[in-house]
Coordinates of C-alpha atoms in Angstrom, one line a residue:
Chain A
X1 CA 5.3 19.3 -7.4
X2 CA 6.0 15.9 -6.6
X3 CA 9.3 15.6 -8.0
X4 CA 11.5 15.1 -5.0
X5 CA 14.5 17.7 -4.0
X6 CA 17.8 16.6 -5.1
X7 CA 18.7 17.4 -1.4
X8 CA 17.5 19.2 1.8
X9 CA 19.2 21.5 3.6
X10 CA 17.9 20.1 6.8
X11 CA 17.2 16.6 7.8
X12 CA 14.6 17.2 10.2
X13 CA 13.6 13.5 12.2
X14 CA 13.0 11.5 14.7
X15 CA 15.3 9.2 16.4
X16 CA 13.4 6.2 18.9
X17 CA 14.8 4.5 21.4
X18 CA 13.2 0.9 21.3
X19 CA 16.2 0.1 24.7
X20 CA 13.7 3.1 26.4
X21 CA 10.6 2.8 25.3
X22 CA 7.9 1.0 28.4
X23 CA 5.0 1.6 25.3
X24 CA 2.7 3.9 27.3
X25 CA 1.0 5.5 24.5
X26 CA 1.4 8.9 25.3
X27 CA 2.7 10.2 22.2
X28 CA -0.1 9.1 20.5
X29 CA -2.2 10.3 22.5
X30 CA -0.6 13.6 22.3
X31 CA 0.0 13.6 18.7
X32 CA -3.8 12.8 18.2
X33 CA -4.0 15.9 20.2
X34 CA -2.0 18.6 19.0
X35 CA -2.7 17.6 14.9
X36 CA -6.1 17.0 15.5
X37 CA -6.7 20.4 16.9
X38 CA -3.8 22.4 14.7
X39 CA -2.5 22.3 11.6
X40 CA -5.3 20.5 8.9
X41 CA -8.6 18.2 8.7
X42 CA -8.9 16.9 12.7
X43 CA -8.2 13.5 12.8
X44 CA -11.2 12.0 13.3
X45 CA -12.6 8.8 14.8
X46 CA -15.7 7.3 13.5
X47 CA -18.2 5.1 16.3
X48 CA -15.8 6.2 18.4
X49 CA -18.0 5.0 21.8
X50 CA -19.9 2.1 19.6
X51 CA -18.8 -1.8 19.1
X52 CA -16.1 -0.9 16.5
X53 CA -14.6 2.1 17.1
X54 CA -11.8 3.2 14.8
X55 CA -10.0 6.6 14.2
X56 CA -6.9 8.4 12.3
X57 CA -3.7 8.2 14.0
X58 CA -0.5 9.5 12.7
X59 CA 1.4 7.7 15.1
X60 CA 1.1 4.2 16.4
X61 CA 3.2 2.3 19.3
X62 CA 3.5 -1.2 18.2
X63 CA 4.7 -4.6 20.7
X64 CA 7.1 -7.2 19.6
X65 CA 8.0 -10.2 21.6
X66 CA 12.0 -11.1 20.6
X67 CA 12.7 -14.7 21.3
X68 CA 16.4 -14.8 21.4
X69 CA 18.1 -18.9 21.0
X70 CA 18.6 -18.3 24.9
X71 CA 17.4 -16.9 27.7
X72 CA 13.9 -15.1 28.1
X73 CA 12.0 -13.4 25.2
X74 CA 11.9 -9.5 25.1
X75 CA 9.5 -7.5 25.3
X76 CA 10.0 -4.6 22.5
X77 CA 7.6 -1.2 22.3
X78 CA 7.4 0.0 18.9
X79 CA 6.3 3.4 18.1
X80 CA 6.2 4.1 14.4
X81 CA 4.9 7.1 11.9
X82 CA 6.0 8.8 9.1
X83 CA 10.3 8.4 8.7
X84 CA 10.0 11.2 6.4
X85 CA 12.1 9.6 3.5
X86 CA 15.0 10.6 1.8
X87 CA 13.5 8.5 -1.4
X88 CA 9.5 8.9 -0.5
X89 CA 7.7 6.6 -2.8
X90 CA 4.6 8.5 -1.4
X91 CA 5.4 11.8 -2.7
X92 CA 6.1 10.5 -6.4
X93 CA 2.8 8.5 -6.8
X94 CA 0.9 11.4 -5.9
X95 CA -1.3 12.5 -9.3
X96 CA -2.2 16.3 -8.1
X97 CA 1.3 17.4 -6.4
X98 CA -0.6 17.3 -2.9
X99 CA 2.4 15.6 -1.7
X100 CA 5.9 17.1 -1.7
X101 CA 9.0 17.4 0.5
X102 CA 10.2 20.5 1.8
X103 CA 14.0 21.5 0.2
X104 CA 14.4 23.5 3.5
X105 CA 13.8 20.9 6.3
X106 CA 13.0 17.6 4.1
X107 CA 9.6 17.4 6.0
X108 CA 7.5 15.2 3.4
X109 CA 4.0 17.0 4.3
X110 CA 0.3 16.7 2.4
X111 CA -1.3 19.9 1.0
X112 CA -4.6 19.6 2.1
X113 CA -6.8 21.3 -0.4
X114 CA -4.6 19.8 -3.4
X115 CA -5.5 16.4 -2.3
X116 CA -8.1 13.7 -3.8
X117 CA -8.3 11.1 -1.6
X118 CA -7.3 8.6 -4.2
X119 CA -5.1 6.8 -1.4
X120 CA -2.3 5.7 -3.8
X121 CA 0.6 7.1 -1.4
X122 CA -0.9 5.1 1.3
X123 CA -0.3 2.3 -0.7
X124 CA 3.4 3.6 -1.9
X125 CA 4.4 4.0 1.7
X126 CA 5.4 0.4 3.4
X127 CA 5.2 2.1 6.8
X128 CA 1.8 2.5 6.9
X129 CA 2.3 6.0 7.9
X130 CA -0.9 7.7 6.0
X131 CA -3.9 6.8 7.0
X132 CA -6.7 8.7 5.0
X133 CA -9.4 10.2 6.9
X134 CA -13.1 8.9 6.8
X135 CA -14.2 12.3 7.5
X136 CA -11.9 14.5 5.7
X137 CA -11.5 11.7 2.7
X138 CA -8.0 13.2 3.0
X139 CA -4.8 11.7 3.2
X140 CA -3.1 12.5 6.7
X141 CA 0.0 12.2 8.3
X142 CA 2.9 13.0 10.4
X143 CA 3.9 16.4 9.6
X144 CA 6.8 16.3 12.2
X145 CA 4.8 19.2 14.1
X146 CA 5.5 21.7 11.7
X147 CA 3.5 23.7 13.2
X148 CA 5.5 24.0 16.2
X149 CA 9.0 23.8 15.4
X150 CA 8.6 27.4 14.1
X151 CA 6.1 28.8 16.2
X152 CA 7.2 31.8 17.7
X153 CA 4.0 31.7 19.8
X154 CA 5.4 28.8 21.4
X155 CA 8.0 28.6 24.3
X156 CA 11.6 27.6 23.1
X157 CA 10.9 24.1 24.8
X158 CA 8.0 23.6 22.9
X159 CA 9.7 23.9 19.4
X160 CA 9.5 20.0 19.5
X161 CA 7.3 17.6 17.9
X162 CA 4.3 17.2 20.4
X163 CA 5.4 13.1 20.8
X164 CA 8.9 14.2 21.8
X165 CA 7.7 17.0 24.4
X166 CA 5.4 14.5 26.0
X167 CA 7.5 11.2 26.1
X168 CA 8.1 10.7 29.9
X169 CA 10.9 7.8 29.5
X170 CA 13.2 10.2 27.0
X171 CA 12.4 7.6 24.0
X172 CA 12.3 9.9 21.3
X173 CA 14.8 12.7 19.6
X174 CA 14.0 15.6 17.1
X175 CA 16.8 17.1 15.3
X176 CA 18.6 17.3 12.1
X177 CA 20.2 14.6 10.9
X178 CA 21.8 15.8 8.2
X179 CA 24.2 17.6 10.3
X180 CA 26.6 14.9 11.3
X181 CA 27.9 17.1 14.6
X182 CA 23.9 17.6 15.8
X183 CA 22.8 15.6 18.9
X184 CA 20.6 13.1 17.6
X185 CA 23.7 12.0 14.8
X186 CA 25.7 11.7 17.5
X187 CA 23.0 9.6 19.1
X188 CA 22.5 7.6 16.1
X189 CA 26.3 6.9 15.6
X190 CA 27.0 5.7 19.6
X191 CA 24.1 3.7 19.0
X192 CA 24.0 1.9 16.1
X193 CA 20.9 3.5 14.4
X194 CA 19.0 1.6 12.2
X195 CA 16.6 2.3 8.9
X196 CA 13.2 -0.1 9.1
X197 CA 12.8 -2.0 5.5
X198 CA 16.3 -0.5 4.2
X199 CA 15.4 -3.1 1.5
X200 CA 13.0 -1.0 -0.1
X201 CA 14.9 1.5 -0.9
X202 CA 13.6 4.5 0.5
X203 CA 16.1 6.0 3.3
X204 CA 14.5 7.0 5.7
X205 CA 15.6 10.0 7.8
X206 CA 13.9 9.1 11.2
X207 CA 16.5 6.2 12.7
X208 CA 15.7 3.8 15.7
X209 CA 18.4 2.5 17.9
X210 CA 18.1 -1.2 18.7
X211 CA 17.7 -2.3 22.4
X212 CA 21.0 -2.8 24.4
X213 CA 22.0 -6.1 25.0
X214 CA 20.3 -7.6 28.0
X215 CA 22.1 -8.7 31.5
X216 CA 23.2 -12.3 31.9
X217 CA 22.2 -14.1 34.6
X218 CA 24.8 -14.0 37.6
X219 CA 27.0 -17.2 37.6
X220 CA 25.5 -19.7 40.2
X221 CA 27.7 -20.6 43.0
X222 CA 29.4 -23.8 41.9
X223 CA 28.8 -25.6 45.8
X224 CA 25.5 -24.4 45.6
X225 CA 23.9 -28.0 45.0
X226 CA 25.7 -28.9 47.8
X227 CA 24.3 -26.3 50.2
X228 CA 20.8 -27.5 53.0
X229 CA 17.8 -26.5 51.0
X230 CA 16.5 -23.3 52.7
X231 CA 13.0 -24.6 51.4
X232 CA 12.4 -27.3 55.0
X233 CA 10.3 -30.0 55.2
X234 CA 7.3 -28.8 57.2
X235 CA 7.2 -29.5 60.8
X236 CA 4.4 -29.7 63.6
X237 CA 0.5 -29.8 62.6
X238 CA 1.5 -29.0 58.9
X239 CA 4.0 -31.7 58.5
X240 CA 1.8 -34.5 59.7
X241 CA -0.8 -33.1 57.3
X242 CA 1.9 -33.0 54.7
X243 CA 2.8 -36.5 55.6
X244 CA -1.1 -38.2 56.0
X245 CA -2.4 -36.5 52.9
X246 CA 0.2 -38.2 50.8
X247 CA -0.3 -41.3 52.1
X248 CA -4.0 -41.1 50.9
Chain B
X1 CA -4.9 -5.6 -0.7
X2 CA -8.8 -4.7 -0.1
X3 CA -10.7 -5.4 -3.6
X4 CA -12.5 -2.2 -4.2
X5 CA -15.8 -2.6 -6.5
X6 CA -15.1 0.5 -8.1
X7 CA -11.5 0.0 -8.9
X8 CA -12.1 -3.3 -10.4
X9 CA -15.1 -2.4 -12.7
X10 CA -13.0 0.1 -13.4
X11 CA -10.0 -1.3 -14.3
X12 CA -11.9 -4.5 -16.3
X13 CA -14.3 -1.7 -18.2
X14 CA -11.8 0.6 -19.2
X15 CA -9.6 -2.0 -20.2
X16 CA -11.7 -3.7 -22.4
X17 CA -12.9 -0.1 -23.5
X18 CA -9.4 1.1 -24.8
X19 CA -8.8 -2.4 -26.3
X20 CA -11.4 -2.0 -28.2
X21 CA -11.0 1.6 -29.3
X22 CA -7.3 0.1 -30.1
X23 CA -8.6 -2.6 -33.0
X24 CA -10.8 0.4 -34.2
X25 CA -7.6 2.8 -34.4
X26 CA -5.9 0.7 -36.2
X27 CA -9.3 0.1 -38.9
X28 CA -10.1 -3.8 -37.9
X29 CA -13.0 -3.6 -38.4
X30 CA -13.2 -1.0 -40.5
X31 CA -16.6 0.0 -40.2
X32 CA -18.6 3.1 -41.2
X33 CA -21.7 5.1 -40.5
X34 CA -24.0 3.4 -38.0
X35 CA -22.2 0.4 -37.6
X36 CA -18.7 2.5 -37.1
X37 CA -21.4 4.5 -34.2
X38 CA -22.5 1.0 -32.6
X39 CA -18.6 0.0 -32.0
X40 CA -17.7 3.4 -30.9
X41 CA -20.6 3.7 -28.4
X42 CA -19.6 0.5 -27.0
X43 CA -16.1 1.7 -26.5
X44 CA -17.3 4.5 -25.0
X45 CA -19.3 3.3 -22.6
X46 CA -17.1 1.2 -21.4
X47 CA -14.1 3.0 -21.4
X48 CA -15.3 6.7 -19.6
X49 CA -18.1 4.1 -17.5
X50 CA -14.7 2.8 -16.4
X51 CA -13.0 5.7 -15.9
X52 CA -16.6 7.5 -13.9
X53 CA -16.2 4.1 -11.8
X54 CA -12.4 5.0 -10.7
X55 CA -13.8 8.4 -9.7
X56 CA -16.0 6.7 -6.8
X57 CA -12.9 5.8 -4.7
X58 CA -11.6 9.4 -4.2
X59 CA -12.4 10.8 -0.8
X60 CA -12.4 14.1 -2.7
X61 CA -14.1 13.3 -6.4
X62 CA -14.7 16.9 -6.7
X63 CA -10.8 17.8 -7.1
X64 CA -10.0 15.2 -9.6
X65 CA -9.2 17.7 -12.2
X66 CA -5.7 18.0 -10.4
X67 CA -4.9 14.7 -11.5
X68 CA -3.5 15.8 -14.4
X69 CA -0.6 17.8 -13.0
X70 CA 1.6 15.6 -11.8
X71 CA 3.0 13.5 -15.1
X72 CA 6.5 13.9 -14.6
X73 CA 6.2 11.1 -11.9
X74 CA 3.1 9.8 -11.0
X75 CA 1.6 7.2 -12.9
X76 CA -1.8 8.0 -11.9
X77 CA -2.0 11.3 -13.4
X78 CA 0.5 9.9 -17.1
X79 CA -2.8 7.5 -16.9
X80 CA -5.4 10.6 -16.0
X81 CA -3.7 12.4 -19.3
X82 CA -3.2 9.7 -21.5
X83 CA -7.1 8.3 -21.2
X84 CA -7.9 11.3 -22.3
X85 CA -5.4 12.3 -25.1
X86 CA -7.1 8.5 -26.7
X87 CA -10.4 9.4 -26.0
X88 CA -10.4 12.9 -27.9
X89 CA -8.4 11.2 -30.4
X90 CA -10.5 8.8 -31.3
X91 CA -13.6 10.8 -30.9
X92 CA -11.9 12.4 -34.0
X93 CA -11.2 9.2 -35.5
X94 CA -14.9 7.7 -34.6
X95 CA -16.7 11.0 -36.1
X96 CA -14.8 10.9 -39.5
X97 CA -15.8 6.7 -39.7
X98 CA -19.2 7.6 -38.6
X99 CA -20.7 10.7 -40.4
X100 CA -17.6 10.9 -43.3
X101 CA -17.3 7.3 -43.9
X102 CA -13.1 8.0 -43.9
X103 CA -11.2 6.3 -41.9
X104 CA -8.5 8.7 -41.2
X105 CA -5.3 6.6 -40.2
X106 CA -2.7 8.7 -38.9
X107 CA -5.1 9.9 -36.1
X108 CA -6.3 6.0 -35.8
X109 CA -3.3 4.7 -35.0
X110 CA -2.2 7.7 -32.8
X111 CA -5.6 6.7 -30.9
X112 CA -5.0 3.0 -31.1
X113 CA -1.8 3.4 -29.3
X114 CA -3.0 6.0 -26.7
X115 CA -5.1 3.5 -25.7
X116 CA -3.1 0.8 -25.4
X117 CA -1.0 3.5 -23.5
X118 CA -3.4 4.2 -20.9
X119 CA -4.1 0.7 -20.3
X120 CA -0.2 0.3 -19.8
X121 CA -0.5 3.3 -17.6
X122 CA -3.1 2.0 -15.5
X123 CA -1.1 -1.5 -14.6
X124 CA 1.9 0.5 -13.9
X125 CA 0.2 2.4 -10.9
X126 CA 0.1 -0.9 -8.9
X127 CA 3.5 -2.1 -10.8
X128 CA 5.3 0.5 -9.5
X129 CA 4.2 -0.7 -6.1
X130 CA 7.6 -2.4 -4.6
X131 CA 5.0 -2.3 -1.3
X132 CA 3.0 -4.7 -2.7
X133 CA 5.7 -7.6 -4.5
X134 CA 3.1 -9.9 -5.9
X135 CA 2.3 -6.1 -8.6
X136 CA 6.2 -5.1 -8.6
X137 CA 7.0 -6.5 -11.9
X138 CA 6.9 -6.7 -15.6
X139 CA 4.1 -9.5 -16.0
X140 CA 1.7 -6.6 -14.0
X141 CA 1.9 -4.4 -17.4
X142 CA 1.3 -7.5 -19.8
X143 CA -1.3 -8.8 -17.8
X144 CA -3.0 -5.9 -18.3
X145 CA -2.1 -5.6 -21.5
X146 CA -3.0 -9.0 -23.0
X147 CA -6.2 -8.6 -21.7
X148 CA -7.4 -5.4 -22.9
X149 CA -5.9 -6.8 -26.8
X150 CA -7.6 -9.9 -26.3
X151 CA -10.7 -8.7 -24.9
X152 CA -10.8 -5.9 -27.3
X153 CA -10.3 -8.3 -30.7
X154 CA -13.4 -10.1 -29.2
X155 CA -15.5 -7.3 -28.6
X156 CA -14.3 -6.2 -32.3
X157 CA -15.2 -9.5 -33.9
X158 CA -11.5 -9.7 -35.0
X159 CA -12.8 -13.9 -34.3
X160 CA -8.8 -15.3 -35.4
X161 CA -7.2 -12.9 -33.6
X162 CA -9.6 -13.3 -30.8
X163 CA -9.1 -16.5 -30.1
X164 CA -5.0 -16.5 -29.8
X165 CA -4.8 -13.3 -28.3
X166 CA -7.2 -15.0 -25.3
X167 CA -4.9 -17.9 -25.2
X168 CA -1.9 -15.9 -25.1
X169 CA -3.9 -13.5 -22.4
X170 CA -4.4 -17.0 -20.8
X171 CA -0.4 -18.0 -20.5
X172 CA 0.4 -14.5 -19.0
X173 CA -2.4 -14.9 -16.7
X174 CA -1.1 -18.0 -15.3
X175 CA 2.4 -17.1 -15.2
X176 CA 1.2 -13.9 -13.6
X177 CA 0.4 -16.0 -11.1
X178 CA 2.9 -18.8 -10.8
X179 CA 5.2 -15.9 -10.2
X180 CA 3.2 -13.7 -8.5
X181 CA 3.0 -16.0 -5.4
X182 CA 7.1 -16.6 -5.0
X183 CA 7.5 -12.3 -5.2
X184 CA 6.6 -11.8 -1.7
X185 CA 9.4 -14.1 -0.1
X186 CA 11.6 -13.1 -2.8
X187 CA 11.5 -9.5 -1.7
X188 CA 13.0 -10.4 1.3
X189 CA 11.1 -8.1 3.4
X190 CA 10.2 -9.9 6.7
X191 CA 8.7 -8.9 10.6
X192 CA 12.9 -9.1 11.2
X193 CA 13.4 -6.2 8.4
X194 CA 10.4 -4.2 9.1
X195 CA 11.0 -4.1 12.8
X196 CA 15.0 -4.6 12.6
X197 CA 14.7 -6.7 15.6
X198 CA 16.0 -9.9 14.0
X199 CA 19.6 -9.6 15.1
X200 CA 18.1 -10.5 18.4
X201 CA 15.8 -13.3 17.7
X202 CA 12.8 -14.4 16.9
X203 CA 10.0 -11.4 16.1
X204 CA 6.5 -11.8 16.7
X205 CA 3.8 -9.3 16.7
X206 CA 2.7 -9.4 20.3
X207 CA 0.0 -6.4 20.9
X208 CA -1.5 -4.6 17.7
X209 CA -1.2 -0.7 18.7
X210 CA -5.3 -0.5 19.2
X211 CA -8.3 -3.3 19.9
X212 CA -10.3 -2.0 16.8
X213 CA -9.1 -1.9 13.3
X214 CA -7.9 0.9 11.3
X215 CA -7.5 2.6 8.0
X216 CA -4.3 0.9 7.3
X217 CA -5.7 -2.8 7.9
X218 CA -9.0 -2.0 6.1
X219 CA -7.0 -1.2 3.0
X220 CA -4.4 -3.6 3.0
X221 CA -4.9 -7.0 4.8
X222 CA -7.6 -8.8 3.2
X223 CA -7.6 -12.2 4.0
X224 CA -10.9 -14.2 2.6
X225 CA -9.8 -13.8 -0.8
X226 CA -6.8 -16.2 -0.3
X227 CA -9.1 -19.1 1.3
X228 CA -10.2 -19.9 -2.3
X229 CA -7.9 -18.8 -4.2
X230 CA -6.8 -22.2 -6.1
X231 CA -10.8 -22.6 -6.9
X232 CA -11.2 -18.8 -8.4
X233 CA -7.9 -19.1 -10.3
X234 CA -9.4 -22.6 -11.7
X235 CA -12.8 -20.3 -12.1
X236 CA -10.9 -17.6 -13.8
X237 CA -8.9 -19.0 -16.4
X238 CA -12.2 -21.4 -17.4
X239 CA -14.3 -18.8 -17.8
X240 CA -12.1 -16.2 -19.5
X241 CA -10.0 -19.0 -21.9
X242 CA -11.1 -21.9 -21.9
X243 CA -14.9 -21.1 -22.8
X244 CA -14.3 -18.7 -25.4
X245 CA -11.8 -20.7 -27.3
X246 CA -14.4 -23.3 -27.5
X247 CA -17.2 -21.1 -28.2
X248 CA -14.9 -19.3 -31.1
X249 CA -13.6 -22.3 -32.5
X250 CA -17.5 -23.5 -33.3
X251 CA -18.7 -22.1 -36.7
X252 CA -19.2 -17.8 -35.9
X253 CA -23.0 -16.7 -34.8
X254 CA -23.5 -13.8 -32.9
X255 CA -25.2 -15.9 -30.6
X256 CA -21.6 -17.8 -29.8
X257 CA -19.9 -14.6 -30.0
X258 CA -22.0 -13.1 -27.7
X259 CA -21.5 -15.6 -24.9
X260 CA -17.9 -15.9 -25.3
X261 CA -17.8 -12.0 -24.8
X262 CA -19.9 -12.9 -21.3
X263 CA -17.6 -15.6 -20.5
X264 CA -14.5 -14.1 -21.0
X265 CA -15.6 -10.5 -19.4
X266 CA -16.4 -12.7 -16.3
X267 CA -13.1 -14.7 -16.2
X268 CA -11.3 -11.4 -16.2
X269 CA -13.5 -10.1 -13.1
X270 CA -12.9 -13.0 -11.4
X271 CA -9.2 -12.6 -12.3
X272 CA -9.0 -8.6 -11.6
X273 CA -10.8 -9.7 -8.0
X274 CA -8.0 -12.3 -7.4
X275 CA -5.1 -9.4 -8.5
X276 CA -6.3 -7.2 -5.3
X277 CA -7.6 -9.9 -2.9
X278 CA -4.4 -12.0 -2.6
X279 CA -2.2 -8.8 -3.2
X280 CA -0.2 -8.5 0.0
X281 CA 1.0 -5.6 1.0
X282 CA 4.3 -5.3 3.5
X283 CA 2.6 -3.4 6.3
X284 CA 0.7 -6.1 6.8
X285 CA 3.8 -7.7 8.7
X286 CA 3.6 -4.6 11.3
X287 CA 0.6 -6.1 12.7
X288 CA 1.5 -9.8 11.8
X289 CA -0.6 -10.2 9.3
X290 CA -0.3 -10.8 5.5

């Protein structure tokens, strides 16, 4: 049914750290792989080695450049996919009840075989987090690896979303945050954890903390114009060169 | 927002389908036996044509049925249920007019307003939209619905009412748009909320996350529609007011009629086109585009 819970008992999400993240990619890459061989439709690619390849992903990294009123633009790496929201405008607009949000864990998930395609939580969500698949012509998206934060087939260190097993710089967090004591809250709170488009309303679980602030230049030594340039005139067979070639 | 074909036939068809089965609902005109058939066919055709055309953008058609579940919030499926709550309605209706010659009015007007109900149900799936601010508000439903009225008197040969309903149709249209393009800034939603970067300083998109294109961009950055947008509008509103009021004002042939129905049915296409091709929707601003 795609009324949404009045409340989960779990906040399962993700917490990113845009301060860590050097945008390698590899939680796509391993997201692509795990969902596309796991849980649901594959996510498929279409003229995947032609001119204009294209393909499903449930989980893009995005680049910023951040050009603070001083000093040096930033470079900012971006990852974003589903933030599982509290208020999920994609779950509501959806006409057969193929989307819903689990009361247990808050994962907002699609039923698969409940679903028509019609696209209209795709255009509900402002994340851009479904995509619908060309293959399938089913709506797909991040489903938190549900199928491997229970699976008892699974190693304990693998009860993890596959993104946050794989990401080598520590960038991402799973946990609940509903539970103000759990890791990731704690994370959240130090940090300064923000919601993306907090404007529209839909409160979203997943958080990202900001990038620290950046060093400051060290002071410059306040004789330094004073100091013999360590940069000499050239001398011998180059400096006559120097000193004939400007005369030209 | 990418104009689909099928959504805007469907949309235009069906609107002018229900609008029309909403002037027979309520008995103007009040036609009987073949007549009475003739104007229902029409509505018919138009209105479940429409509704066949919607049916084309599913990427599973063959589940549609499930649509009707979810009425309690979707607006998709309170549309899916209330298209065809009118239509068996005024099948009802339409058979007593056609092989009785009664016009039986409670049912009619029940009909009449079913209709007018789906159509209202159909704007408020991109109304409801706060992703897309140029659809998030009220003038969406009575752009819609002063349409469907207007095109609906004309297609009934209600000629008086025809001809201010289009005009009226022809104010919302234009406020519809006058609006429309201050919602986006007035949402407030920017690269600097989207990214939550802007404490910082200036955001700019700098690498998109792949080469090719995607899903995401395919369906909601369309960009050539806004190059012309100024001419179409100017298109639009000529060819769906300004034409028929002239061609209704001269003394009524069928002839007149006729090409005021073309006219106007075009306007609205050109209009419906606009409605998705300058939509934007705020993921665009993930990739920096609009």
């Amino acid at each position: 049914m795609t009324e949404l819970p009045q409340s989960t008992q779990k906040k399962l999400g993700l917490v990113i750290d845009l301060d860590t993240c050097v945008g390698c990619h590899a939680c796509v890459i391993s997201c692509k792989g795990w969902n596309t061989e796991n849980y649901g439709a594959p996510l498929s690619d279409q003229d995947a080695y032609g001119a204009a390849p294209s393909g499903t992903f449930l989980n893009r990294v995005h680049s910023y450049e951040v050009q603070p009123d001083t000093g040096p633009a930033q470079l900012v790496h971006f990852p974003k996919s589903c933030l599982h929201c509290e208020d999920a405008p994609c779950v509501t607009v959806c006409p057969t009840g193929a989307s819903y949000k689990r009361v247990e864990d808050g994962i907002v998930l699609v039923n698969e075989s409940d679903c028509i395609g019609c696209g209209l939580c795709a255009w509900a969500c402002p994340y851009g987090a479904r995509e619908l698949d060309q293959a399938a012509g089913v709506m797909k998206k991040c489903t938190l690896c549900v199928d491997r934060i229970y699976n008892d087939n699974l190693p304990q260190e693998d009860h993890i979303p596959a993104c946050v097993r794989t990401c080598p710089s520590g960038a991402r967090h799973f946990g609940d945050l509903g539970d103000p004591e759990s890791e990731v809250s704690q994370l959240v709170a130090q940090r300064g954890g923000v919601d993306l488009m907090p404007e529209m309303g839909t409160k979203p679980v997943n958080k990202y903390l900001p990038p620290r602030p950046k060093d400051q230049p060290p002071d410059l030594d306040v004789l330094a114009p004073f100091l013999a340039p360590i940069d000499q005139e050239p001398k011998g067979f180059l400096g006559w060169l120097d000193r004939t070639l400007d005369k030209i | 927002m990418h104009p689909a074909p099928s959504v805007i036939f469907f949309s235009v068809f069906s609107g002018l389908g229900f609008g029309l089965l909403f002037w027979l609902g309520l008995g103007w005109p009040s036609a009987t036996g073949i007549v009475a058939f003739v104007f229902f066919a029409i509505a018919y055709v138009l209105a479940v044509g429409g509704l066949i055309a919607s049916t084309f953008h599913l990427g599973q058609p063959k589940r549609a049925l499930k649509a009707f579940s979810q009425w309690k919030t979707s607006w998709l499926s309170r549309e899916a249920i209330c298209a065809v709550a009118a239509l068996f309605l005024m099948a009802i209706y339409g058979a007593g007019a056609v092989f009785y010659g009664q016009h039986w009015r409670v049912i009619g007007v029940l009909g009449a307003l079913l209709s007018l109900g789906t159509v209202f149900t159909t704007s408020m799936i991109y109304a409801q939209l706060r992703t897309v601010p140029r659809w998030h508000m009220p003038l969406t439903p009575l752009n819609f619905l002063s349409l469907s009225v207007a095109g609906g008197a004309l297609l009934a040969g209600q000629v008086t009412w025809a001809l201010w309903l289009i005009l009226i149709a022809g104010g919302v249209q234009l406020a519809t748009w006058i609006i429309g393009d201050t919602r986006f800034a007035a949402s407030g939603t920017t690269l600097a909320t989207a990214t939550q970067l802007g404490g910082i300083g200036q955001v700019r998109a700098f690498e998109p996350p792949h080469t090719g294109t995607n899903y995401l961009l395919r369906e909601f950055v369309h960009v050539i529609g806004r190059r012309h947008a100024t001419k179409l509008r100017v298109i639009a509103l000529g060819l769906m007011v300004v034409v028929p009021v002239i061609l209704l004002l001269v003394p009524f042939s069928h002839i007149a009629g006729g090409l005021a129905l073309l006219a106007h049915v075009a306007g609205v296409f050109t209009a419906r086109w606009l409605f998705f091709a300058q939509a934007e929707h705020v993921v665009g601003l993930y990739y920096g585009k609009r």
